Amino acid sequence: MSLSDHLTARIRADGPMSVADYMADCLLHPQFGYYTTRDPLGAKGDFTTAPEISQMFGELLGLALAQAWLDQGSPAPFTLAELGPGRGTLMADLLRATRGVPGFHAAMRIHLVEASPALRTAQAKALDGYAPQWLDTVDALPDQPLFLVANEFFDALPIRQFIRAGDGWSEKRIGLQDGALSFGLSPAAPQSALDHRLADTRDGDVVEICEAAAPVTQSIAARIAAHGGAALIVDYGDWRALGDTLQALRAHEPADPLQTPGEADLTAHVDFEALAMAAKTAGCAFTRLTPQGVFLERLGITDRARALAAPLQDAALDSLIAAHRRLTHPEEMGNLFKVLGLCPPRAAPLPGLNP
Ligand code: SAH
């Protein structure tokens, strides 16, 4: 039995499935899921993320979060949380960078929201000595001040895809053609969740909805609004996304999303507007989107790179320079990736972000 067999059997029994159901099975099926069964990160894996590119990323996010904590009067105890921590690299860098912030480590209670048993093991190793608590969902986060980071978490949540047809929408579905997985379309129907998109789309446009994103954001935002705190959400995407952004990556190369289910990473761009609106519903304030490159420059990445560069030469120096460029340059990750901040309505502005 493989994931392909499972998907084929499921489609034969229940008919074509939504892209969201397909993504959920591919990424998190308990037995065959991509994240459940492996560590996909790094040079030998399928993709690389900002914290894996350089320690500077986690350090600066950590200091930004610690500054927000100081600005709100150093509440204690507080939850220090990360969503989808991968190998635990960002959290390890964040913790090292914040060691000198008076009271921060004594007051923090680390919570990691992680679905993958394989990655939980990697996180435990990276955070040896810190005793983090693992949670299955954000709803289990304690009711206390919440300072949270999420890098490339929301892009892994399943999306549904719709194609505009008149005043209705056809949903993209995955069925079988000659025994192989293939895309098809449901008959067009009205979709109340997409009413706000009738004004800015035309026939044939593709719009994606991530149904899981709003409840996750609301749950975080409600804690921040009630008890104080901040969230830094970093991902690729835009305000009010448009178009088909479903993407499969395997061994750092784009792949066909239907070709090797469970063996490629599947992601979609994040619709930050949906996250911001969910936060607002929960009584939280949100910042305007800030490009990752601008955010990191404002937090002082160039000074940090200079300090790290001082003792280096040759290949090590080249690789540090390349990492700085990769994280910040507009043609690399600097512009594609955006940062959204959440904080209580009258809190001090979050460091590095457009208010
Ligand atoms: N933040 C890390 C890893 C990004 S990959 C980094 O920047 O390197 C996405 C992460 O989210 C993985 O740890 C994956 O296992 C986790 N994840 C994906 N979907 C999830 C879900 N529904 N619930 C909890 N964790 C999830």
mmCIF file of C-alpha atoms and ligand atoms in Angstrom:
data_model
loop_
_atom_site.group_PDB
_atom_site.id
_atom_site.type_symbol
_atom_site.label_atom_id
_atom_site.label_comp_id
_atom_site.label_asym_id
_atom_site.label_seq_id
_atom_site.Cartn_x
_atom_site.Cartn_y
_atom_site.Cartn_z
ATOM 1 C CA MET A 1 0.000 0.000 0.000
ATOM 2 C CA SER A 2 1.288 3.458 -0.910
ATOM 3 C CA LEU A 3 -0.198 6.946 -0.694
ATOM 4 C CA SER A 4 -1.150 6.649 -4.410
ATOM 5 C CA ASP A 5 -3.077 3.440 -3.667
ATOM 6 C CA HIS A 6 -4.794 5.115 -0.719
ATOM 7 C CA LEU A 7 -5.759 8.181 -2.803
ATOM 8 C CA THR A 8 -6.999 6.022 -5.689
ATOM 9 C CA ALA A 9 -9.127 3.933 -3.344
ATOM 10 C CA ARG A 10 -10.505 7.071 -1.698
ATOM 11 C CA ILE A 11 -11.478 8.618 -5.048
ATOM 12 C CA ARG A 12 -13.054 5.332 -6.242
ATOM 13 C CA ALA A 13 -15.142 5.208 -3.047
ATOM 14 C CA ASP A 14 -16.087 8.881 -2.591
ATOM 15 C CA GLY A 15 -15.539 10.520 -5.988
ATOM 16 C CA PRO A 16 -13.115 13.336 -6.887
ATOM 17 C CA MET A 17 -11.568 15.168 -3.927
ATOM 18 C CA SER A 18 -10.820 18.839 -3.319
ATOM 19 C CA VAL A 19 -7.263 20.119 -3.602
ATOM 20 C CA ALA A 20 -7.420 20.705 0.177
ATOM 21 C CA ASP A 21 -8.231 17.057 0.934
ATOM 22 C CA TYR A 22 -5.479 15.993 -1.439
ATOM 23 C CA MET A 23 -2.932 18.326 0.214
ATOM 24 C CA ALA A 24 -3.947 17.173 3.689
ATOM 25 C CA ASP A 25 -3.413 13.503 2.764
ATOM 26 C CA CYS A 26 -0.133 14.195 0.955
ATOM 27 C CA LEU A 27 1.363 16.247 3.773
ATOM 28 C CA LEU A 28 -0.018 14.755 6.962
ATOM 29 C CA HIS A 29 -1.475 11.280 6.329
ATOM 30 C CA PRO A 30 -0.488 9.440 9.527
ATOM 31 C CA GLN A 31 1.239 6.608 7.653
ATOM 32 C CA PHE A 32 2.351 8.046 4.303
ATOM 33 C CA GLY A 33 2.312 11.832 4.740
ATOM 34 C CA TYR A 34 5.237 13.887 3.545
ATOM 35 C CA TYR A 35 5.830 15.669 6.876
ATOM 36 C CA THR A 36 4.790 12.729 9.037
ATOM 37 C CA THR A 37 7.426 10.428 7.662
ATOM 38 C CA ARG A 38 10.537 12.550 7.099
ATOM 39 C CA ASP A 39 12.669 15.608 7.710
ATOM 40 C CA PRO A 40 12.351 17.386 4.365
ATOM 41 C CA LEU A 41 14.572 20.377 5.094
ATOM 42 C CA GLY A 42 18.087 21.355 4.125
ATOM 43 C CA ALA A 43 20.503 20.725 1.277
ATOM 44 C CA LYS A 44 19.835 16.972 1.176
ATOM 45 C CA GLY A 45 16.082 17.426 1.504
ATOM 46 C CA ASP A 46 13.538 19.017 -0.795
ATOM 47 C CA PHE A 47 13.581 22.662 0.228
ATOM 48 C CA THR A 48 15.453 25.169 2.390
ATOM 49 C CA THR A 49 13.922 27.795 4.629
ATOM 50 C CA ALA A 50 15.217 31.087 6.018
ATOM 51 C CA PRO A 51 16.301 29.715 9.430
ATOM 52 C CA GLU A 52 18.207 26.920 7.667
ATOM 53 C CA ILE A 53 19.968 29.476 5.447
ATOM 54 C CA SER A 54 21.396 31.511 8.330
ATOM 55 C CA GLN A 55 21.334 31.835 12.118
ATOM 56 C CA MET A 56 20.729 35.571 11.590
ATOM 57 C CA PHE A 57 17.064 34.965 10.738
ATOM 58 C CA GLY A 58 16.107 33.323 14.039
ATOM 59 C CA GLU A 59 18.295 35.674 16.052
ATOM 60 C CA LEU A 60 16.635 38.798 14.640
ATOM 61 C CA LEU A 61 13.098 37.421 14.931
ATOM 62 C CA GLY A 62 13.889 36.490 18.526
ATOM 63 C CA LEU A 63 15.175 39.952 19.378
ATOM 64 C CA ALA A 64 12.143 41.582 17.723
ATOM 65 C CA LEU A 65 9.847 39.390 19.808
ATOM 66 C CA ALA A 66 11.819 40.073 23.005
ATOM 67 C CA GLN A 67 11.632 43.828 22.313
ATOM 68 C CA ALA A 68 7.846 43.539 21.967
ATOM 69 C CA TRP A 69 7.801 41.643 25.277
ATOM 70 C CA LEU A 70 9.840 44.418 26.978
ATOM 71 C CA ASP A 71 7.614 47.110 25.408
ATOM 72 C CA GLN A 72 4.557 45.411 26.941
ATOM 73 C CA GLY A 73 6.052 45.459 30.435
ATOM 74 C CA SER A 74 7.794 42.048 30.485
ATOM 75 C CA PRO A 75 4.704 39.981 31.403
ATOM 76 C CA ALA A 76 5.513 36.798 33.346
ATOM 77 C CA PRO A 77 4.876 33.997 32.817
ATOM 78 C CA PHE A 78 4.288 34.099 29.083
ATOM 79 C CA THR A 79 4.007 31.575 26.267
ATOM 80 C CA LEU A 80 6.827 31.550 23.735
ATOM 81 C CA ALA A 81 5.349 29.621 20.818
ATOM 82 C CA GLU A 82 6.284 28.519 17.345
ATOM 83 C CA LEU A 83 4.012 27.029 14.700
ATOM 84 C CA GLY A 84 5.592 24.323 12.530
ATOM 85 C CA PRO A 85 9.143 24.636 13.905
ATOM 86 C CA GLY A 86 10.717 22.281 11.321
ATOM 87 C CA ARG A 87 14.106 21.215 12.671
ATOM 88 C CA GLY A 88 13.895 23.613 15.623
ATOM 89 C CA THR A 89 16.630 25.808 14.158
ATOM 90 C CA LEU A 90 14.722 29.110 14.362
ATOM 91 C CA MET A 91 13.764 28.498 18.005
ATOM 92 C CA ALA A 92 17.324 27.496 18.929
ATOM 93 C CA ASP A 93 18.717 30.677 17.342
ATOM 94 C CA LEU A 94 15.979 32.783 18.964
ATOM 95 C CA LEU A 95 16.787 31.333 22.385
ATOM 96 C CA ARG A 96 20.526 31.912 22.025
ATOM 97 C CA ALA A 97 19.972 35.515 20.923
ATOM 98 C CA THR A 98 17.581 36.330 23.780
ATOM 99 C CA ARG A 99 19.706 34.871 26.584
ATOM 100 C CA GLY A 100 20.851 38.370 27.528
ATOM 101 C CA VAL A 101 17.341 39.868 27.716
ATOM 102 C CA PRO A 102 16.752 40.245 31.472
ATOM 103 C CA GLY A 103 13.942 37.984 32.683
ATOM 104 C CA PHE A 104 12.930 36.689 29.247
ATOM 105 C CA HIS A 105 14.095 33.097 29.685
ATOM 106 C CA ALA A 106 12.901 32.902 33.285
ATOM 107 C CA ALA A 107 9.389 33.967 32.254
ATOM 108 C CA MET A 108 8.965 31.965 29.033
ATOM 109 C CA ARG A 109 7.105 28.690 28.672
ATOM 110 C CA ILE A 110 8.015 27.189 25.296
ATOM 111 C CA HIS A 111 5.217 25.610 23.255
ATOM 112 C CA LEU A 112 5.701 24.082 19.825
ATOM 113 C CA VAL A 113 2.741 23.311 17.569
ATOM 114 C CA GLU A 114 3.929 20.463 15.371
ATOM 115 C CA ALA A 115 2.067 17.695 13.557
ATOM 116 C CA SER A 116 5.026 15.602 12.461
ATOM 117 C CA PRO A 117 6.493 12.988 14.817
ATOM 118 C CA ALA A 118 9.703 12.930 12.736
ATOM 119 C CA LEU A 119 10.158 16.689 13.125
ATOM 120 C CA ARG A 120 9.235 16.643 16.838
ATOM 121 C CA THR A 121 12.227 14.362 17.328
ATOM 122 C CA ALA A 122 14.496 16.782 15.451
ATOM 123 C CA GLN A 123 13.128 19.702 17.503
ATOM 124 C CA ALA A 124 13.770 17.889 20.793
ATOM 125 C CA LYS A 125 17.391 17.446 19.747
ATOM 126 C CA ALA A 126 17.852 21.079 18.693
ATOM 127 C CA LEU A 127 16.266 22.364 21.923
ATOM 128 C CA ASP A 128 17.983 20.010 24.326
ATOM 129 C CA GLY A 129 17.946 21.547 27.818
ATOM 130 C CA TYR A 130 14.891 23.757 27.218
ATOM 131 C CA ALA A 131 12.029 21.303 27.878
ATOM 132 C CA PRO A 132 9.524 22.598 25.311
ATOM 133 C CA GLN A 133 5.940 21.339 25.306
ATOM 134 C CA TRP A 134 4.505 20.008 22.064
ATOM 135 C CA LEU A 135 0.927 20.679 21.047
ATOM 136 C CA ASP A 136 -1.190 19.292 18.204
ATOM 137 C CA THR A 137 -3.139 22.510 17.681
ATOM 138 C CA VAL A 138 -3.057 26.192 18.659
ATOM 139 C CA ASP A 139 -6.292 25.738 20.603
ATOM 140 C CA ALA A 140 -4.268 23.982 23.298
ATOM 141 C CA LEU A 141 -2.044 27.049 23.900
ATOM 142 C CA PRO A 142 -2.357 28.320 27.492
ATOM 143 C CA ASP A 143 -4.460 31.390 28.274
ATOM 144 C CA GLN A 144 -1.648 33.815 29.047
ATOM 145 C CA PRO A 145 0.448 36.402 27.156
ATOM 146 C CA LEU A 146 1.534 34.869 23.857
ATOM 147 C CA PHE A 147 4.656 35.736 21.873
ATOM 148 C CA LEU A 148 4.698 33.636 18.715
ATOM 149 C CA VAL A 149 6.630 33.079 15.509
ATOM 150 C CA ALA A 150 5.569 31.127 12.435
ATOM 151 C CA ASN A 151 7.846 30.794 9.412
ATOM 152 C CA GLU A 152 6.547 28.873 6.401
ATOM 153 C CA PHE A 153 3.762 27.313 8.472
ATOM 154 C CA PHE A 154 0.668 28.783 6.829
ATOM 155 C CA ASP A 155 1.855 27.863 3.298
ATOM 156 C CA ALA A 156 1.615 24.195 4.288
ATOM 157 C CA LEU A 157 -2.070 24.412 5.250
ATOM 158 C CA PRO A 158 -4.436 22.882 2.661
ATOM 159 C CA ILE A 159 -6.111 25.192 0.156
ATOM 160 C CA ARG A 160 -9.188 24.815 -2.035
ATOM 161 C CA GLN A 161 -8.985 26.224 -5.548
ATOM 162 C CA PHE A 162 -11.867 27.873 -7.412
ATOM 163 C CA ILE A 163 -12.168 29.113 -10.974
ATOM 164 C CA ARG A 164 -14.484 32.028 -11.673
ATOM 165 C CA ALA A 165 -17.366 31.135 -14.008
ATOM 166 C CA GLY A 166 -19.862 33.964 -14.417
ATOM 167 C CA ASP A 167 -21.128 34.868 -10.953
ATOM 168 C CA GLY A 168 -20.283 31.394 -9.679
ATOM 169 C CA TRP A 169 -17.205 29.290 -9.132
ATOM 170 C CA SER A 170 -16.084 25.823 -10.265
ATOM 171 C CA GLU A 171 -13.951 23.999 -7.753
ATOM 172 C CA LYS A 172 -10.806 22.266 -8.938
ATOM 173 C CA ARG A 173 -10.908 18.597 -7.951
ATOM 174 C CA ILE A 174 -8.643 15.631 -8.213
ATOM 175 C CA GLY A 175 -10.077 12.509 -9.801
ATOM 176 C CA LEU A 176 -8.897 9.585 -11.872
ATOM 177 C CA GLN A 177 -8.318 9.423 -15.600
ATOM 178 C CA ASP A 178 -7.188 6.062 -16.988
ATOM 179 C CA GLY A 179 -6.284 5.124 -13.428
ATOM 180 C CA ALA A 180 -3.997 8.150 -12.899
ATOM 181 C CA LEU A 181 -4.638 11.164 -10.659
ATOM 182 C CA SER A 182 -5.827 14.122 -12.717
ATOM 183 C CA PHE A 183 -7.375 17.558 -12.213
ATOM 184 C CA GLY A 184 -11.019 18.179 -13.044
ATOM 185 C CA LEU A 185 -13.688 20.781 -12.292
ATOM 186 C CA SER A 186 -16.935 20.670 -10.353
ATOM 187 C CA PRO A 187 -20.008 22.356 -11.893
ATOM 188 C CA ALA A 188 -20.073 26.120 -11.240
ATOM 189 C CA ALA A 189 -22.021 27.230 -8.155
ATOM 190 C CA PRO A 190 -22.168 30.344 -5.967
ATOM 191 C CA GLN A 191 -19.612 30.405 -3.103
ATOM 192 C CA SER A 192 -20.515 32.816 -0.337
ATOM 193 C CA ALA A 193 -16.920 32.756 0.981
ATOM 194 C CA LEU A 194 -15.868 34.300 -2.349
ATOM 195 C CA ASP A 195 -18.494 37.040 -2.632
ATOM 196 C CA HIS A 196 -15.826 39.669 -1.895
ATOM 197 C CA ARG A 197 -13.819 38.435 -4.866
ATOM 198 C CA LEU A 198 -16.534 38.993 -7.482
ATOM 199 C CA ALA A 199 -15.465 42.646 -7.698
ATOM 200 C CA ASP A 200 -11.775 42.059 -8.423
ATOM 201 C CA THR A 201 -11.738 38.906 -10.584
ATOM 202 C CA ARG A 202 -12.772 37.940 -14.106
ATOM 203 C CA ASP A 203 -13.992 34.747 -15.760
ATOM 204 C CA GLY A 204 -11.279 32.097 -15.629
ATOM 205 C CA ASP A 205 -9.376 33.628 -12.696
ATOM 206 C CA VAL A 206 -8.245 31.187 -10.021
ATOM 207 C CA VAL A 207 -8.811 32.093 -6.361
ATOM 208 C CA GLU A 208 -7.627 29.999 -3.435
ATOM 209 C CA ILE A 209 -9.157 29.648 0.018
ATOM 210 C CA CYS A 210 -7.293 28.252 3.005
ATOM 211 C CA GLU A 211 -10.081 27.246 5.366
ATOM 212 C CA ALA A 212 -7.724 26.206 8.159
ATOM 213 C CA ALA A 213 -5.892 29.551 8.298
ATOM 214 C CA ALA A 214 -8.656 31.691 9.828
ATOM 215 C CA PRO A 215 -9.413 29.528 12.882
ATOM 216 C CA VAL A 216 -5.686 29.160 13.636
ATOM 217 C CA THR A 217 -5.165 32.922 13.379
ATOM 218 C CA GLN A 218 -8.270 33.672 15.444
ATOM 219 C CA SER A 219 -7.156 31.370 18.203
ATOM 220 C CA ILE A 220 -3.751 33.082 18.411
ATOM 221 C CA ALA A 221 -5.221 36.572 18.055
ATOM 222 C CA ALA A 222 -7.792 36.013 20.791
ATOM 223 C CA ARG A 223 -5.010 35.179 23.275
ATOM 224 C CA ILE A 224 -2.933 38.188 22.222
ATOM 225 C CA ALA A 225 -5.950 40.520 22.455
ATOM 226 C CA ALA A 226 -6.978 39.204 25.889
ATOM 227 C CA HIS A 227 -3.592 38.753 27.592
ATOM 228 C CA GLY A 228 -1.052 40.706 25.529
ATOM 229 C CA GLY A 229 1.653 39.408 23.234
ATOM 230 C CA ALA A 230 2.653 39.486 19.593
ATOM 231 C CA ALA A 231 2.848 37.239 16.550
ATOM 232 C CA LEU A 232 5.336 37.437 13.705
ATOM 233 C CA ILE A 233 4.029 35.515 10.705
ATOM 234 C CA VAL A 234 6.499 35.087 7.830
ATOM 235 C CA ASP A 235 5.590 33.428 4.557
ATOM 236 C CA TYR A 236 5.375 33.787 0.833
ATOM 237 C CA GLY A 237 2.228 35.341 -0.442
ATOM 238 C CA ASP A 238 0.458 38.635 -0.681
ATOM 239 C CA TRP A 239 -2.458 40.742 0.415
ATOM 240 C CA ARG A 240 -5.512 39.327 -1.432
ATOM 241 C CA ALA A 241 -3.871 36.554 -3.428
ATOM 242 C CA LEU A 242 -4.865 35.751 -7.005
ATOM 243 C CA GLY A 243 -3.984 32.817 -9.252
ATOM 244 C CA ASP A 244 -2.972 29.177 -8.976
ATOM 245 C CA THR A 245 -0.062 29.032 -6.515
ATOM 246 C CA LEU A 246 -0.102 25.324 -5.671
ATOM 247 C CA GLN A 247 3.497 24.234 -5.891
ATOM 248 C CA ALA A 248 5.321 20.946 -5.445
ATOM 249 C CA LEU A 249 9.045 20.843 -4.671
ATOM 250 C CA ARG A 250 11.204 17.761 -4.729
ATOM 251 C CA ALA A 251 14.986 17.803 -4.294
ATOM 252 C CA HIS A 252 14.873 21.614 -4.711
ATOM 253 C CA GLU A 253 13.187 21.299 -8.152
ATOM 254 C CA PRO A 254 9.580 22.098 -9.071
ATOM 255 C CA ALA A 255 7.587 18.895 -9.501
ATOM 256 C CA ASP A 256 4.135 17.930 -10.791
ATOM 257 C CA PRO A 257 1.869 18.074 -7.695
ATOM 258 C CA LEU A 258 0.021 14.911 -8.782
ATOM 259 C CA GLN A 259 3.041 12.861 -9.867
ATOM 260 C CA THR A 260 4.618 11.649 -6.612
ATOM 261 C CA PRO A 261 2.061 12.166 -3.822
ATOM 262 C CA GLY A 262 3.617 12.179 -0.356
ATOM 263 C CA GLU A 263 7.130 12.504 -1.740
ATOM 264 C CA ALA A 264 7.168 16.183 -2.642
ATOM 265 C CA ASP A 265 6.487 19.232 -0.503
ATOM 266 C CA LEU A 266 3.185 20.905 -1.407
ATOM 267 C CA THR A 267 2.585 24.564 -0.599
ATOM 268 C CA ALA A 268 0.471 27.500 -1.678
ATOM 269 C CA HIS A 269 0.943 31.236 -1.265
ATOM 270 C CA VAL A 270 -0.578 32.730 1.855
ATOM 271 C CA ASP A 271 -3.494 35.141 1.540
ATOM 272 C CA PHE A 272 -2.421 37.543 4.283
ATOM 273 C CA GLU A 273 -5.647 39.506 4.016
ATOM 274 C CA ALA A 274 -7.559 36.458 5.267
ATOM 275 C CA LEU A 275 -5.194 36.163 8.249
ATOM 276 C CA ALA A 276 -5.485 39.871 9.077
ATOM 277 C CA MET A 277 -9.294 39.773 8.902
ATOM 278 C CA ALA A 278 -9.396 36.746 11.196
ATOM 279 C CA ALA A 279 -7.131 38.555 13.673
ATOM 280 C CA LYS A 280 -9.360 41.618 13.525
ATOM 281 C CA THR A 281 -12.443 39.512 14.256
ATOM 282 C CA ALA A 282 -10.695 38.313 17.409
ATOM 283 C CA GLY A 283 -9.990 41.893 18.536
ATOM 284 C CA CYS A 284 -6.322 42.009 17.555
ATOM 285 C CA ALA A 285 -4.465 44.772 15.696
ATOM 286 C CA PHE A 286 -2.410 43.859 12.631
ATOM 287 C CA THR A 287 0.465 45.585 10.846
ATOM 288 C CA ARG A 288 0.704 46.269 7.140
ATOM 289 C CA LEU A 289 2.694 43.640 5.261
ATOM 290 C CA THR A 290 6.437 44.258 5.328
ATOM 291 C CA PRO A 291 8.749 42.543 2.830
ATOM 292 C CA GLN A 292 11.147 40.167 4.605
ATOM 293 C CA GLY A 293 14.221 41.979 3.240
ATOM 294 C CA VAL A 294 13.062 45.353 4.577
ATOM 295 C CA PHE A 295 12.123 43.815 7.929
ATOM 296 C CA LEU A 296 15.524 42.141 8.400
ATOM 297 C CA GLU A 297 17.432 45.264 7.319
ATOM 298 C CA ARG A 298 15.501 47.389 9.820
ATOM 299 C CA LEU A 299 16.327 44.892 12.551
ATOM 300 C CA GLY A 300 20.028 45.243 11.757
ATOM 301 C CA ILE A 301 20.902 42.159 9.691
ATOM 302 C CA THR A 302 23.756 43.982 7.961
ATOM 303 C CA ASP A 303 25.442 44.842 11.272
ATOM 304 C CA ARG A 304 24.953 41.277 12.455
ATOM 305 C CA ALA A 305 26.427 39.948 9.200
ATOM 306 C CA ARG A 306 29.459 42.235 9.618
ATOM 307 C CA ALA A 307 30.041 40.984 13.155
ATOM 308 C CA LEU A 308 29.757 37.353 12.052
ATOM 309 C CA ALA A 309 32.008 38.028 9.052
ATOM 310 C CA ALA A 310 34.887 39.497 11.084
ATOM 311 C CA PRO A 311 36.704 36.220 11.823
ATOM 312 C CA LEU A 312 35.775 34.528 8.516
ATOM 313 C CA GLN A 313 37.541 34.178 5.203
ATOM 314 C CA ASP A 314 37.310 32.307 1.879
ATOM 315 C CA ALA A 315 34.404 29.910 1.491
ATOM 316 C CA ALA A 316 32.933 30.630 4.945
ATOM 317 C CA LEU A 317 32.882 34.368 4.226
ATOM 318 C CA ASP A 318 31.379 33.825 0.760
ATOM 319 C CA SER A 319 28.664 31.658 2.224
ATOM 320 C CA LEU A 320 27.766 34.269 4.867
ATOM 321 C CA ILE A 321 27.559 36.979 2.198
ATOM 322 C CA ALA A 322 25.418 34.701 0.026
ATOM 323 C CA ALA A 323 23.094 33.952 2.977
ATOM 324 C CA HIS A 324 22.639 37.659 3.748
ATOM 325 C CA ARG A 325 21.805 38.299 0.092
ATOM 326 C CA ARG A 326 19.468 35.339 -0.146
ATOM 327 C CA LEU A 327 17.425 36.414 2.871
ATOM 328 C CA THR A 328 17.174 40.087 1.945
ATOM 329 C CA HIS A 329 17.657 40.732 -1.781
ATOM 330 C CA PRO A 330 14.435 41.637 -3.630
ATOM 331 C CA GLU A 331 15.235 39.105 -6.366
ATOM 332 C CA GLU A 332 15.781 36.311 -3.842
ATOM 333 C CA MET A 333 13.604 35.920 -0.710
ATOM 334 C CA GLY A 334 13.537 39.611 0.215
ATOM 335 C CA ASN A 335 10.368 40.554 -1.625
ATOM 336 C CA LEU A 336 8.519 37.285 -2.148
ATOM 337 C CA PHE A 337 8.382 36.658 1.597
ATOM 338 C CA LYS A 338 6.319 39.007 3.735
ATOM 339 C CA VAL A 339 5.933 39.575 7.457
ATOM 340 C CA LEU A 340 2.586 40.193 9.153
ATOM 341 C CA GLY A 341 2.574 41.285 12.790
ATOM 342 C CA LEU A 342 -0.276 40.885 15.276
ATOM 343 C CA CYS A 343 -0.447 42.714 18.608
ATOM 344 C CA PRO A 344 -2.996 44.100 21.071
ATOM 345 C CA PRO A 345 -4.796 47.227 19.778
ATOM 346 C CA ARG A 346 -2.913 49.845 21.807
ATOM 347 C CA ALA A 347 0.464 48.117 22.078
ATOM 348 C CA ALA A 348 3.764 49.733 21.034
ATOM 349 C CA PRO A 349 4.549 49.287 17.305
ATOM 350 C CA LEU A 350 6.295 45.998 16.528
ATOM 351 C CA PRO A 351 10.019 46.332 15.707
ATOM 352 C CA GLY A 352 10.860 46.348 11.990
ATOM 353 C CA LEU A 353 7.275 46.269 10.717
ATOM 354 C CA ASN A 354 5.238 48.860 8.837
ATOM 355 C CA PRO A 355 2.683 49.986 11.467
HETATM 356 N N1 SAH B 1 9.314 26.724 10.253
HETATM 357 C C1 SAH B 1 10.271 25.749 9.761
HETATM 358 C C2 SAH B 1 9.619 24.610 8.955
HETATM 359 C C3 SAH B 1 8.690 24.980 7.829
HETATM 360 S S1 SAH B 1 8.002 23.543 7.045
HETATM 361 C C4 SAH B 1 11.343 26.450 8.967
HETATM 362 O O1 SAH B 1 11.172 27.622 8.652
HETATM 363 O O2 SAH B 1 12.356 25.814 8.649
HETATM 364 C C5 SAH B 1 6.377 23.453 7.751
HETATM 365 C C6 SAH B 1 6.328 23.003 9.181
HETATM 366 O O3 SAH B 1 4.963 23.007 9.621
HETATM 367 C C7 SAH B 1 6.827 21.598 9.453
HETATM 368 O O4 SAH B 1 7.410 21.576 10.727
HETATM 369 C C8 SAH B 1 5.533 20.786 9.405
HETATM 370 O O5 SAH B 1 5.626 19.525 10.006
HETATM 371 C C9 SAH B 1 4.591 21.719 10.122
HETATM 372 N N2 SAH B 1 3.162 21.551 9.834
HETATM 373 C C10 SAH B 1 2.580 21.533 8.606
HETATM 374 N N3 SAH B 1 1.221 21.441 8.726
HETATM 375 C C11 SAH B 1 0.954 21.427 10.057
HETATM 376 C C12 SAH B 1 -0.256 21.353 10.828
HETATM 377 N N4 SAH B 1 -1.438 21.289 10.240
HETATM 378 N N5 SAH B 1 -0.143 21.360 12.176
HETATM 379 C C13 SAH B 1 1.068 21.444 12.782
HETATM 380 N N6 SAH B 1 2.225 21.510 12.109
HETATM 381 C C14 SAH B 1 2.190 21.492 10.759
#
